[in-house]
Coordinates of C-alpha atoms in Angstrom, one line a residue:
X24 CA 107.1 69.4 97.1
X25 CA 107.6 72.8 98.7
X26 CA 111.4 73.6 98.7
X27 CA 113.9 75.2 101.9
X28 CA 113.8 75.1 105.3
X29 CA 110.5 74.3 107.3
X30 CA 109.5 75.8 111.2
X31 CA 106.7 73.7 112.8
X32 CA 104.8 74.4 115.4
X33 CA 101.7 72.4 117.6
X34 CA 99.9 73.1 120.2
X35 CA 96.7 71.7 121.8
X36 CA 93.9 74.5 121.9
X37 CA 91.1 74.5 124.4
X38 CA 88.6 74.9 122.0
X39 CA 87.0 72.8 119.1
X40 CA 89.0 72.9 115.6
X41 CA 85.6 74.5 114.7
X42 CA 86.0 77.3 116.9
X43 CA 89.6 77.6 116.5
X44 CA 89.2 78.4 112.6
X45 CA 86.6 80.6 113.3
X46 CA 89.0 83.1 115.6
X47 CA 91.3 83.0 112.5
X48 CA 89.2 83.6 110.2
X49 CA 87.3 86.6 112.1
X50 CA 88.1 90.0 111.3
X51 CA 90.9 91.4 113.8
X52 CA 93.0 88.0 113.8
X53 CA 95.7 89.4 111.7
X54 CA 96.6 92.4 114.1
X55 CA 96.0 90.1 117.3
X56 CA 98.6 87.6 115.8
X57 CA 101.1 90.7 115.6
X58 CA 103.6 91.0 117.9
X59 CA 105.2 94.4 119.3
X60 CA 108.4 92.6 118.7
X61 CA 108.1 91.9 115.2
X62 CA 105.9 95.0 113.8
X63 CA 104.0 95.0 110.6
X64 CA 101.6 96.8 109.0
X65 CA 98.6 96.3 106.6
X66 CA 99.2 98.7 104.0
X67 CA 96.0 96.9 101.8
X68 CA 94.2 93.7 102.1
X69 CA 90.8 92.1 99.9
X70 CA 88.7 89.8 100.9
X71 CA 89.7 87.2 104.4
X72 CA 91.4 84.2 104.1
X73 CA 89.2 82.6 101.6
X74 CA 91.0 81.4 98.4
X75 CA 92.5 84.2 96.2
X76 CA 92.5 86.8 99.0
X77 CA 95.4 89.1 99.3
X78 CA 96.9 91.0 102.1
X79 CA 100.2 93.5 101.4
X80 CA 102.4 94.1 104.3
X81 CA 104.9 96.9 105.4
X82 CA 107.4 95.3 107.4
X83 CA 110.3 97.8 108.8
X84 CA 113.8 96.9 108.2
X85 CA 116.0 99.0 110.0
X86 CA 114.8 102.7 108.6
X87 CA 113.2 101.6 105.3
X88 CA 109.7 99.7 105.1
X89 CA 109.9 96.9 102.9
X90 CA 106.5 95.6 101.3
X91 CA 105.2 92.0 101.5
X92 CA 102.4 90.4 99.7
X93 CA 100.9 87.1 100.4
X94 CA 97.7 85.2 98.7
X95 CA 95.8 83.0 100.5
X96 CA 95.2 79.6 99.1
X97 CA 94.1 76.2 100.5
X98 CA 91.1 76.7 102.0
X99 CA 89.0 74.0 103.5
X100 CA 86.7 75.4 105.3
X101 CA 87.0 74.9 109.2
X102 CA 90.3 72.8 109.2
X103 CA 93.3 74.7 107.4
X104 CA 94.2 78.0 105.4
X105 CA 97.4 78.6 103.4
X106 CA 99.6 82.1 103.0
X107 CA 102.0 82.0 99.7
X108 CA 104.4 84.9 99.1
X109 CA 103.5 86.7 95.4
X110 CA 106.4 89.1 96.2
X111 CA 108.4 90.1 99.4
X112 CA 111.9 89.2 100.8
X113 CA 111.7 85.0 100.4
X114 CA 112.6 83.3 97.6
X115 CA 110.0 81.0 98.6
X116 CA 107.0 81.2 101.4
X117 CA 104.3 78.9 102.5
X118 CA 102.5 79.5 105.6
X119 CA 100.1 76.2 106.4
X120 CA 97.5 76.8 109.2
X121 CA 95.8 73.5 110.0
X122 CA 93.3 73.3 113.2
X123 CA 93.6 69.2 113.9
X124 CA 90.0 68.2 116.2
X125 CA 90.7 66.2 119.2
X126 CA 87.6 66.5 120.3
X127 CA 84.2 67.8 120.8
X128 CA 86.2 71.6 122.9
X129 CA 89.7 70.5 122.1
X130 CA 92.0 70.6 118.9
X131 CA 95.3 71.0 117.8
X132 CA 96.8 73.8 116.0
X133 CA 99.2 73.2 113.3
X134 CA 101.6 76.0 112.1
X135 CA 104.1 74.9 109.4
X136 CA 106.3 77.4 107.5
X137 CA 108.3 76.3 104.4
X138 CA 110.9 79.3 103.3
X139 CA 113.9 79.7 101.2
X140 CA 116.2 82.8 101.4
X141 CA 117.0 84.8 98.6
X142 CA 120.5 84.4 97.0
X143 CA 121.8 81.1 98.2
X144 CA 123.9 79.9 99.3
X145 CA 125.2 83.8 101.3
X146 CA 121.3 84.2 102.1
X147 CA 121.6 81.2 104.9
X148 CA 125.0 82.7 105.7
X149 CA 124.1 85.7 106.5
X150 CA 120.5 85.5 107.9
X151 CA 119.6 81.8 108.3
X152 CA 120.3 81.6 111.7
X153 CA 118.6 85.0 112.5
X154 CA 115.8 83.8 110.3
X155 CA 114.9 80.4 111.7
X156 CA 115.3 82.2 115.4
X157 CA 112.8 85.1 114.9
X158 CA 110.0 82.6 113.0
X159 CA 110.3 80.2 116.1
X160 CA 110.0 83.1 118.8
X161 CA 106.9 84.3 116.6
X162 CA 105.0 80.8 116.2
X163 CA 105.8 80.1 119.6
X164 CA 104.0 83.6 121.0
X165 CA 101.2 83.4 118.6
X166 CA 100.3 79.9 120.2
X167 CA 100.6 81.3 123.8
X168 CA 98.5 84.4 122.5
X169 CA 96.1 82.5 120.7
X170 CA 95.4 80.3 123.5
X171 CA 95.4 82.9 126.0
X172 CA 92.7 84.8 124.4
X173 CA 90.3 81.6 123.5
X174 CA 90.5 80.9 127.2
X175 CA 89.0 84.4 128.1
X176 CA 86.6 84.7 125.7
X177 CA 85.4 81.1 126.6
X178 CA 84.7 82.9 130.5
X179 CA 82.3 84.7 128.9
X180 CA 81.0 82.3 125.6
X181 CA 77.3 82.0 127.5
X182 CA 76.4 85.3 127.0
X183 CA 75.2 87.4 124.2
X184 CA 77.9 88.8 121.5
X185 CA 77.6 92.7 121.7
X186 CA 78.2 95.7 119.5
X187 CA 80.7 97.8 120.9
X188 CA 81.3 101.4 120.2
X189 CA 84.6 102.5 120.7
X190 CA 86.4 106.0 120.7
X191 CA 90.4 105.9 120.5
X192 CA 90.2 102.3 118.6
X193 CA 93.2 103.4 116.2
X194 CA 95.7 104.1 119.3
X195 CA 98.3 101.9 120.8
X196 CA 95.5 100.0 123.5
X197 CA 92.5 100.9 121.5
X198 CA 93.6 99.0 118.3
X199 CA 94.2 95.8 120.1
X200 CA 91.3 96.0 122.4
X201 CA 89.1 96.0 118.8
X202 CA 90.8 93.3 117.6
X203 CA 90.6 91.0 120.1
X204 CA 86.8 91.9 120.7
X205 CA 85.9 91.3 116.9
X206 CA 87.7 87.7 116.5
X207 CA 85.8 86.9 120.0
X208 CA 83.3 87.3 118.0
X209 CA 82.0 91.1 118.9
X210 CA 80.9 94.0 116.1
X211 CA 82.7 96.9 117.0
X212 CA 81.9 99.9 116.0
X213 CA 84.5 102.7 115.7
X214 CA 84.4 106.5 117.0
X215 CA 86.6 108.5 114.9
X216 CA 87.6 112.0 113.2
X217 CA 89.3 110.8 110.0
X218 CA 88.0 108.3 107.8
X219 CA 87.6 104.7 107.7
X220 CA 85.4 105.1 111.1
X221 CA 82.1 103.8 112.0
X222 CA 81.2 106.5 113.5
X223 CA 82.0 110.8 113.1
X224 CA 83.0 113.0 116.0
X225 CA 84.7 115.8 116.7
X226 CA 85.1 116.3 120.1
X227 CA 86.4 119.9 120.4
X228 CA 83.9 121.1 118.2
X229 CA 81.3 119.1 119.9
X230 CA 80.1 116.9 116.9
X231 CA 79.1 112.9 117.7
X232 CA 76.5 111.3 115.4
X233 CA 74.6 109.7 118.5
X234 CA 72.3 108.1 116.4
X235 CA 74.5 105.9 115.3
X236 CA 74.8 104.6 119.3
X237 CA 71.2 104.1 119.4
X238 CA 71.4 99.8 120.8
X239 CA 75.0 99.7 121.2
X240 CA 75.3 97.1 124.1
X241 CA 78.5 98.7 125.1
X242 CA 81.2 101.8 125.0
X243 CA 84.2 102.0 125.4
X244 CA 85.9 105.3 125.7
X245 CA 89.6 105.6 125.4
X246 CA 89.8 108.7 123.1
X247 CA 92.9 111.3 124.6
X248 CA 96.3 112.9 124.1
X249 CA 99.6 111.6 124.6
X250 CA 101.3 112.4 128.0
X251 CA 104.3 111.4 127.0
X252 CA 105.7 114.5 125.6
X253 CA 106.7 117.8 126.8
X254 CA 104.1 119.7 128.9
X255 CA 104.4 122.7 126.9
X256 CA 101.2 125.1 128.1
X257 CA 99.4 124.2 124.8
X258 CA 100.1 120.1 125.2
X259 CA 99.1 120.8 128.5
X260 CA 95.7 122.5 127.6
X261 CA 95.3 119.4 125.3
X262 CA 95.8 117.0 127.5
X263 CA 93.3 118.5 130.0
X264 CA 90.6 119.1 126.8
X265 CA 90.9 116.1 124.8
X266 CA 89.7 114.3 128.1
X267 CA 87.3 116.7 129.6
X268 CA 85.5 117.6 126.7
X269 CA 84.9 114.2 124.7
X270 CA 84.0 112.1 128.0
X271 CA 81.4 114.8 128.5
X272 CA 80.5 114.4 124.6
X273 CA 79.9 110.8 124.9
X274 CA 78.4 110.4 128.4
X275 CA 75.4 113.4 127.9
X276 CA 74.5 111.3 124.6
X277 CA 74.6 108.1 125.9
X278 CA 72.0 109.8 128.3
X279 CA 70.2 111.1 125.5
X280 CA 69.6 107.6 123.6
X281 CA 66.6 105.9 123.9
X282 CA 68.3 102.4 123.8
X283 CA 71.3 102.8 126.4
X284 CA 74.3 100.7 126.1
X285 CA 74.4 98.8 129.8
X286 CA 78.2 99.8 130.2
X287 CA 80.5 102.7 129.6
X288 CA 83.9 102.1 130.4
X289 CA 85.5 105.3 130.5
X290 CA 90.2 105.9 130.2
X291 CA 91.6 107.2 133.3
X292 CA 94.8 106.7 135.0
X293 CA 96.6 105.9 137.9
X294 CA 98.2 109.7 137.5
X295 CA 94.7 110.4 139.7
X296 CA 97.2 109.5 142.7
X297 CA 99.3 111.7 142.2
X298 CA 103.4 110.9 142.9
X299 CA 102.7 109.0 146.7
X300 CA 106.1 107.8 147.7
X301 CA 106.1 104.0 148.7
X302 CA 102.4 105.0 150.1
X303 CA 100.4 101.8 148.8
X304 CA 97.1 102.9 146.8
X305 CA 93.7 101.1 145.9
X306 CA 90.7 102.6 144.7
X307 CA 89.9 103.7 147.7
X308 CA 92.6 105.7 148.4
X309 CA 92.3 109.4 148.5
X310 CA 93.3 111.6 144.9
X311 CA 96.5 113.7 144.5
X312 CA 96.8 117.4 144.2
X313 CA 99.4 117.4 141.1
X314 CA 98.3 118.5 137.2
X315 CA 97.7 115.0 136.3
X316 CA 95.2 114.0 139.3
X317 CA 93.3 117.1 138.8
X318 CA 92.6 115.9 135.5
X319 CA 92.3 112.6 136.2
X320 CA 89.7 113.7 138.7
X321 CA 87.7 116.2 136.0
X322 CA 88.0 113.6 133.1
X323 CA 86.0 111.0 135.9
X324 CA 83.5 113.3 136.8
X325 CA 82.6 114.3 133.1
X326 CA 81.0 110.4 133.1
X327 CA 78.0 111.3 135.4
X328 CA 75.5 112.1 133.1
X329 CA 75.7 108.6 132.1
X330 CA 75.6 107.0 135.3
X331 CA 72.7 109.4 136.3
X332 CA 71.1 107.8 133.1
X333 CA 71.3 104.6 134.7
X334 CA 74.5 103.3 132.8
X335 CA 77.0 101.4 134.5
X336 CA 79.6 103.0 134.7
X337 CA 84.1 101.9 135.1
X338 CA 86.7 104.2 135.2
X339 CA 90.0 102.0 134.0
X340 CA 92.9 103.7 135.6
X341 CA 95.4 102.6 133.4
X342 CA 99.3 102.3 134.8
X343 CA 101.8 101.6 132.5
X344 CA 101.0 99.2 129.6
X345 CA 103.8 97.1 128.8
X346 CA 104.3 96.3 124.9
X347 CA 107.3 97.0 122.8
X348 CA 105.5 98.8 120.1
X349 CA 104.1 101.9 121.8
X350 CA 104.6 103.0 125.6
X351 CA 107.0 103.0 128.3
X352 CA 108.3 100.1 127.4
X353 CA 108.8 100.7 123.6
X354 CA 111.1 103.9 124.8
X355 CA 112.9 101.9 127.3
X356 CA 113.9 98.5 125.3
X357 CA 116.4 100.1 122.7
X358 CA 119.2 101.8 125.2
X359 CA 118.7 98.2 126.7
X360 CA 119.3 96.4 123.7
X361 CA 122.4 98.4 122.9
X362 CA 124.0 97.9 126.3
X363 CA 123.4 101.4 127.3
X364 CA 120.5 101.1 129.5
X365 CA 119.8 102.0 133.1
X366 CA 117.2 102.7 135.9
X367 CA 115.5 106.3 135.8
X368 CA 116.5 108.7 138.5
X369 CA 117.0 107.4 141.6
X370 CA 115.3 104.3 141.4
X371 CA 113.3 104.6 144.2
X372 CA 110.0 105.5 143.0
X373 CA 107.5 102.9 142.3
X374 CA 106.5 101.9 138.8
X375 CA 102.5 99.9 138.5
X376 CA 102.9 98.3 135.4
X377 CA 100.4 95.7 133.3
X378 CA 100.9 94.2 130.3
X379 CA 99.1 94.8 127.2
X380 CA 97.2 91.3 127.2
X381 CA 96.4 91.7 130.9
X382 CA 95.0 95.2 130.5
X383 CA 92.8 93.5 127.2
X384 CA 91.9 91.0 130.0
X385 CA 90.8 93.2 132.3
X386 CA 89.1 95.5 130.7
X387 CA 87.1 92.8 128.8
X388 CA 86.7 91.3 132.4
X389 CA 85.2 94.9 133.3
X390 CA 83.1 94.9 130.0
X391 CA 81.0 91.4 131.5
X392 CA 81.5 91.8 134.8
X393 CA 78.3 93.6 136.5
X394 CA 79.8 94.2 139.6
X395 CA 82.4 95.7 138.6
X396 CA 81.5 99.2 138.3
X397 CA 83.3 102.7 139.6
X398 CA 87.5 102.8 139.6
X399 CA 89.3 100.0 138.7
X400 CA 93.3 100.5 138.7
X401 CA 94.3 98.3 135.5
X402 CA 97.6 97.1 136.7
X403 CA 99.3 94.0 137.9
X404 CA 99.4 92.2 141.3
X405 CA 103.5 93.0 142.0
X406 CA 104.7 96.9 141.0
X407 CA 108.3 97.4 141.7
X408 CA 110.6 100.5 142.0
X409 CA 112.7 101.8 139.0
X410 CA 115.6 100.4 140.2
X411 CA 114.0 96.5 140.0
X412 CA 112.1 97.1 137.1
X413 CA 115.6 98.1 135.3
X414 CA 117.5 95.4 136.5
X415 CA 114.7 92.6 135.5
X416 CA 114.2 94.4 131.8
X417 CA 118.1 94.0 131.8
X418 CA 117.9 90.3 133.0
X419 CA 114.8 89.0 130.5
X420 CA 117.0 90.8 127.5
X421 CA 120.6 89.6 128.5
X422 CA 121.8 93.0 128.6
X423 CA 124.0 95.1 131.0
X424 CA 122.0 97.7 133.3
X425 CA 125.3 99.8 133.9
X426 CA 123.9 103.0 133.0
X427 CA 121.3 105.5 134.8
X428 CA 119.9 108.4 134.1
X429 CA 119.9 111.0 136.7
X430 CA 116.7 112.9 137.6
X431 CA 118.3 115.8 136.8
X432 CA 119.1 114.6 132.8
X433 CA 115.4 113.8 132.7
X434 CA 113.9 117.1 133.9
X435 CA 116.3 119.0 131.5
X436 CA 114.6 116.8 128.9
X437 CA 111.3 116.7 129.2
X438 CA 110.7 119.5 131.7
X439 CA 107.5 119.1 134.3
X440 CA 106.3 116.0 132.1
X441 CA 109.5 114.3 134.1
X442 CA 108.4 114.3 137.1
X443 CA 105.0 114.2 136.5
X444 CA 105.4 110.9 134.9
X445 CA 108.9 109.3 135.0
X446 CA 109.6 110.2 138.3
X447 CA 107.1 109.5 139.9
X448 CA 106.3 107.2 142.8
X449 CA 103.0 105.4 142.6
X450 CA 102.1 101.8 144.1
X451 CA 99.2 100.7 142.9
X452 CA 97.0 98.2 143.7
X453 CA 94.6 96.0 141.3
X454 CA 92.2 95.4 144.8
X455 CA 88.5 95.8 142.3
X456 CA 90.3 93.4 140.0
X457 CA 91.2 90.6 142.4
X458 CA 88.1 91.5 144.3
X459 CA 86.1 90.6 141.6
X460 CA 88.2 87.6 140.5
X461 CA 89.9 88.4 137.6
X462 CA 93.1 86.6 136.7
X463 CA 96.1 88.1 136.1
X464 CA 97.9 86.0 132.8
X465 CA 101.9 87.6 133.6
X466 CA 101.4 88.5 137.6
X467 CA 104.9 89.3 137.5
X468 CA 107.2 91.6 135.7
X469 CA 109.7 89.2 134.5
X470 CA 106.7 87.1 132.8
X471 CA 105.0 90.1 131.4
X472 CA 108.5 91.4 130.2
X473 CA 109.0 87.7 128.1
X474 CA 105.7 87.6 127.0
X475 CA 105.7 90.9 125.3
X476 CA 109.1 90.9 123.6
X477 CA 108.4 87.4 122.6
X478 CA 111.2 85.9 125.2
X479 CA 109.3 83.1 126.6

């Protein structure tokens, strides 16, 4: 019998168990069942989750990386998959994922861990507690997520499976986007400089294999520099190029194709508004007059060869994604956690956030949705000023929120990205969303802050 100390977990799925294995065993289901909260990363991996098939982890400790590797055993095919530890941090691991039918579109699943921690008895001492907490947390948010995606792709389970091409696939929305479209069931194909992509382009040098896009059903375009570093002229040229220039790239050869993909949905951001006060925004609002709206507006227009061509056409103006492993939020969490966090600036101006499974909602809504074409502001139903959003981060973690940053601090810092960004005011409204009937899965801030750092 397995030895140590066992963390169970059940939950009734609205799908059959049929269906329910399939997701896991699709590629994508790995980084889906991930959390920002608990971070790891797939340093190799052969084969799926058949029998003999090995996956080796990096997981961070502190500022070393330790590695993890696991062999999958147990496989019946349909019902239940098991994970063994080869070599990690456990002196013993057995990860049993069983999918129980209930009936004909419901099941159960089953996660049971079995683990014992190295050097008893001061391993339980020291980190059995802390162990047993942080395996609950994650069972209990890969359930929620689980579920939470079978339902949406179940909105759309009547029509077709596409192939989706998609530029910016390896960055912090892009990489979950792909996954959550390929263990729906989607082929993805991916748009890419380096290696390992589907697809070559190089946008500066205006290079994209468009053959390769000849029947693609979809695109998705979310290729672009970070903002969220100092506007130095150069990152400031960059972040105006990197958008300009490969929007143009892909919409004149979606164009050119003789096949057409039926959608292009196209990054943009609520920075189009430019900093508005407590002004509140839709789509149809007019556009700012600040370095980010001008390029929000240019990167926007550089999609009209494709719409010209007869392509639908949605422009996702992003606000700010909520997930503790890249973002806002990833910046904001750790001052927090040590006690030494506070609102930004005055707290006055007007933060439109979203999280990360909402924005994968709604720009898979978008994706299926033919009416749904032109701007779309991807944020949730209920922004909030600095000052709130500080306190309720500071409520959700069960930390102190004793300790702001002035404006002033922040412009020394980061310069004109500060205000550009951090500072400023924008309340924004999801009105093409609701409109179109889209539901929000955390309409508020305190349940999207719980869901993403696994506090629910």
């Amino acid at each position: 019998m397995p030895r140590g100390t066992v963390v169970q977990r059940r939950t009734e799925m609205p799908v059959s168990a049929e269906a329910l294995f399939a997701w896991h065993e699709r590629p994508g289901a790995f980084e889906r069942l991930t959390p920002g909260f608990m971070p790891a990363r797939v340093l190799s991996r052969s084969g799926g989750i058949t029998d003999g098939s090995r996956v080796t982890l990096g997981i961070p400790v502190g500022p070393v990386t330790t590695t993890w590797e696991m062999e999958h055993v147990g496989y019946v095919q349909g019902r239940e998959f098991r994970d063994v530890q080869r070599s990690g941090p456990f002196a013993h691991w057995e990860h049993i994922h069983r999918m129980e039918p209930l009936g004909d579109s419901t099941s159960v699943l089953d996660d049971r861990i079995t683990y014992a921690l190295p050097l008893p008895p001061f391993g339980d001492v020291v980190a059995g507690w802390f162990t047993r907490e942080r395996l609950e947390r994650l069972l209990q948010w890969r359930h929620a997520l689980t579920k939470l995606d079978l339902e949406r792709h179940a909105q759309f389970a009547a029509q077709p499976r596409l192939r989706i091409a998609v530029t910016g696939a390896s960055g912090f929305l892009g990489t979950s986007l792909c996954a959550f479209l390929t263990t729906g069931g989607h082929s993805v194909l991916r748009i890419g400089r380096g290696r390992g992509n589907d697809v070559h382009w190089d946008p500066a040098r205006g290079q994209l294999d468009a053959s390769a896009l000849e029947g693609v059903d979809a695109v998705i375009h979310l290729a672009g520099s970070s903002v969220a570093e100092r506007w130095t002229s150069e990152h400031k040229r960059s972040i105006r190029e990197s958008r300009v220039q490969s929007t143009r790239l892909i919409a004149q050869a979606i164009a050119k194709l003789t096949r057409k993909p039926r959608v292009l949905l196209s990054g943009s951001a609520i920075g189009i508004y430019g900093s508005r006060a407590d002004e509140v925004l839709d789509e149809s609002s007019t556009l700012g007059d600040d370095f980010l709206a001008d390029v929000g507006r240019e990167w926007e227009a550089e999609t009209r060869a494709a719409e010209d061509a007869g392509v639908r056409v949605v422009h996702l103006r992003t606000g700010i994604v909520l997930n503790p492993a890249g973002g806002a939020l990833a910046k904001m969490v750790t001052p927090f956690q040590a006690g030494v966090g506070g609102k930004l600036g005055s707290g006055a101006q007007w933060m439109s956030w979203i999280s990360r499974e909402d924005w994968i909602g709604a720009a898979h809504h978008a994706l299926f949705t033919d009416t749904v074409r032109g701007a779309v502001n991807l944020v949730g139903p209920e922004p909030v000023t600095a000052a709130t959003f500080a306190a309720t981060l500071a409520r959700v973690l069960g930390r102190p929120n004793l300790f702001p940053v002035p404006a002033f601090a922040l412009k020394t810092l980061f310069g004109e990205m500060a205000a550009g960004t951090i500072l400023a005011s924008q309340r924004v409204m999801p009105k093409a969303l609701q409109t179109s009937g889209f539901a929000f899965a955390h309409p508020s801030l305190a349940t999207a802050l719980r869901f993403e750092l696994g506090l629910l």
